[in-house]
Structures are given as C-alpha cells and as structure tokens.
XYZ file of C-alpha atoms in Angstrom:
132
model
C 7.263 8.646 -16.310
C 4.818 10.688 -18.355
C 1.669 11.990 -16.761
C -1.538 10.904 -18.408
C -4.776 12.821 -18.497
C -7.133 10.767 -16.374
C -10.627 11.230 -17.737
C -10.826 11.598 -21.491
C -14.581 12.014 -21.198
C -13.967 15.358 -19.466
C -12.293 16.582 -22.648
C -13.942 17.477 -25.933
C -12.473 18.489 -29.273
C -14.866 20.949 -30.847
C -15.185 23.395 -33.679
C -14.535 26.925 -32.511
C -17.676 28.929 -31.761
C -17.899 32.670 -31.305
C -18.705 32.174 -27.626
C -15.232 30.658 -27.080
C -13.291 33.326 -28.932
C -12.721 35.474 -25.846
C -11.217 32.468 -24.011
C -8.990 31.666 -26.994
C -7.705 35.265 -27.141
C -7.099 35.216 -23.398
C -5.152 31.928 -23.610
C -3.078 33.276 -26.500
C -2.214 36.517 -24.700
C -1.398 34.645 -21.497
C 1.031 32.362 -23.323
C 2.670 35.102 -25.383
C 3.138 37.235 -22.273
C 4.649 34.265 -20.411
C 7.128 33.728 -23.228
C 8.063 37.366 -23.699
C 10.892 38.747 -21.627
C 9.205 42.136 -21.554
C 8.787 43.826 -18.184
C 5.332 45.095 -19.104
C 2.533 43.255 -17.346
C 0.406 43.252 -20.500
C 2.966 43.073 -23.268
C 0.346 41.920 -25.772
C -2.272 44.610 -26.052
C -3.180 44.167 -29.687
C -3.295 40.923 -31.594
C -1.093 40.591 -34.663
C -1.270 38.302 -37.666
C 0.686 35.743 -35.582
C -2.584 35.045 -33.737
C -3.805 33.172 -36.803
C -7.293 31.916 -37.516
C -8.546 29.668 -34.676
C -10.308 26.598 -36.080
C -10.759 24.069 -33.271
C -10.688 24.030 -29.471
C -9.974 21.553 -26.709
C -12.475 21.908 -23.895
C -12.202 20.536 -20.391
C -15.486 20.816 -18.507
C -16.577 23.511 -21.000
C -13.405 25.573 -20.407
C -11.019 26.216 -23.317
C -7.686 24.568 -22.427
C -6.219 24.537 -25.916
C -6.866 25.527 -29.485
C -5.489 25.136 -32.988
C -5.188 27.995 -35.454
C -4.155 28.261 -39.086
C -1.199 30.614 -39.473
C 0.996 31.711 -42.352
C 4.550 30.694 -41.475
C 7.682 32.699 -42.436
C 7.995 30.560 -45.597
C 4.512 31.671 -46.740
C 2.962 28.276 -46.115
C -0.152 27.418 -44.158
C 0.634 25.814 -40.825
C -1.561 24.643 -37.948
C -0.339 26.079 -34.660
C -1.544 24.660 -31.328
C -1.627 26.519 -28.047
C -2.315 24.689 -24.795
C -2.869 25.834 -21.252
C -0.821 22.885 -20.034
C 1.895 20.786 -21.702
C 0.149 17.590 -20.555
C -2.755 18.554 -22.821
C -0.340 19.050 -25.738
C 1.099 15.568 -25.210
C -2.341 13.953 -25.181
C -4.351 15.973 -27.679
C -2.124 17.816 -30.151
C -2.417 15.285 -33.005
C -6.205 15.061 -32.743
C -6.560 18.842 -32.452
C -4.361 19.397 -35.526
C -6.388 16.843 -37.499
C -9.668 18.552 -36.566
C -8.298 22.005 -37.429
C -6.905 20.774 -40.776
C -10.265 19.269 -41.625
C -12.026 22.552 -40.786
C -9.427 24.503 -42.753
C -9.810 22.303 -45.829
C -13.587 22.696 -45.712
C -13.322 26.488 -45.481
C -10.396 27.126 -47.856
C -10.189 24.956 -50.958
C -6.746 24.332 -52.426
C -5.284 26.713 -54.938
C -3.043 29.740 -55.259
C -5.669 31.975 -53.624
C -5.688 29.865 -50.440
C -2.839 31.763 -48.763
C -4.277 35.119 -49.763
C -7.749 34.200 -48.462
C -6.325 32.890 -45.181
C -4.222 36.035 -44.674
C -7.256 38.178 -45.414
C -9.427 36.182 -42.972
C -6.788 36.515 -40.215
C -6.424 40.252 -40.836
C -10.200 40.792 -40.677
C -10.487 38.742 -37.472
C -7.682 40.525 -35.622
C -8.937 43.922 -36.781
C -12.348 43.061 -35.334
C -10.881 41.624 -32.104
C -8.635 44.675 -31.610
C -11.504 47.173 -31.915
C-alpha cells in the first residue's frame, strides 16, 4: 500500500526565489550528509558543482520540502535532479516538479551549443557566491 499525501492544497510548486535559497542549500546538505558514510558531522561544508542550479521548489505550508535543479551529468548533458525531504513527496510530485524546472530552464537557457557552457557558468557563479 502506498501512502498518499493527504492535502494537495497544502503543497505548492513554485519558481525558486532568493528567499528560499537558504532552505534549498540546507536540504541539499542534509541529504548529502545523510548519504555520505563520512564520520564528520558536517561533511558538506562547501557546495560543489553537483549542487546544480535550483529552478523550482515544492513548498508545504511555505516550507521548502523539495526542489529541482539543473545539473550537468557525467556525460556532459543537462539533467534535472530532484531532492526531496521525504520519499512520499518524490512519489507524488517529482514529475510535476521536473516539468516546472524544465520549463524554467528552457526559458532561461535557449537551445544551442552554448547551453551547457552557460549552465556550467551559472552553477559555478552561484556556488561561489553561496560558499562566500
């Protein structure tokens, strides 16, 4: 039996705003630290290019519970990566969150051979700024 999220009206898919960036970074670090076998309490101090460029968020009662980011995968292709606070949220909202992020990505980065370069540059600038 799969658990369903009860009240969809409590959830909102939104564009990412600067005010939510701190929550997105916190969610990312929390998840990466959970998945790392490191003994350090804060194994992620600095963000790396793997953080990507966040494009859309899932909010529950104004709290960020998930987000989608554009990343450059190991094959040098653009990919939308979703991170969720809870796997139930992934089950319910991943497709819609990916669609919203792709739409935002396509509006910001038109197709072409420069797309990957511009995305990489945008990610690098963002993580440099966030790591200051």
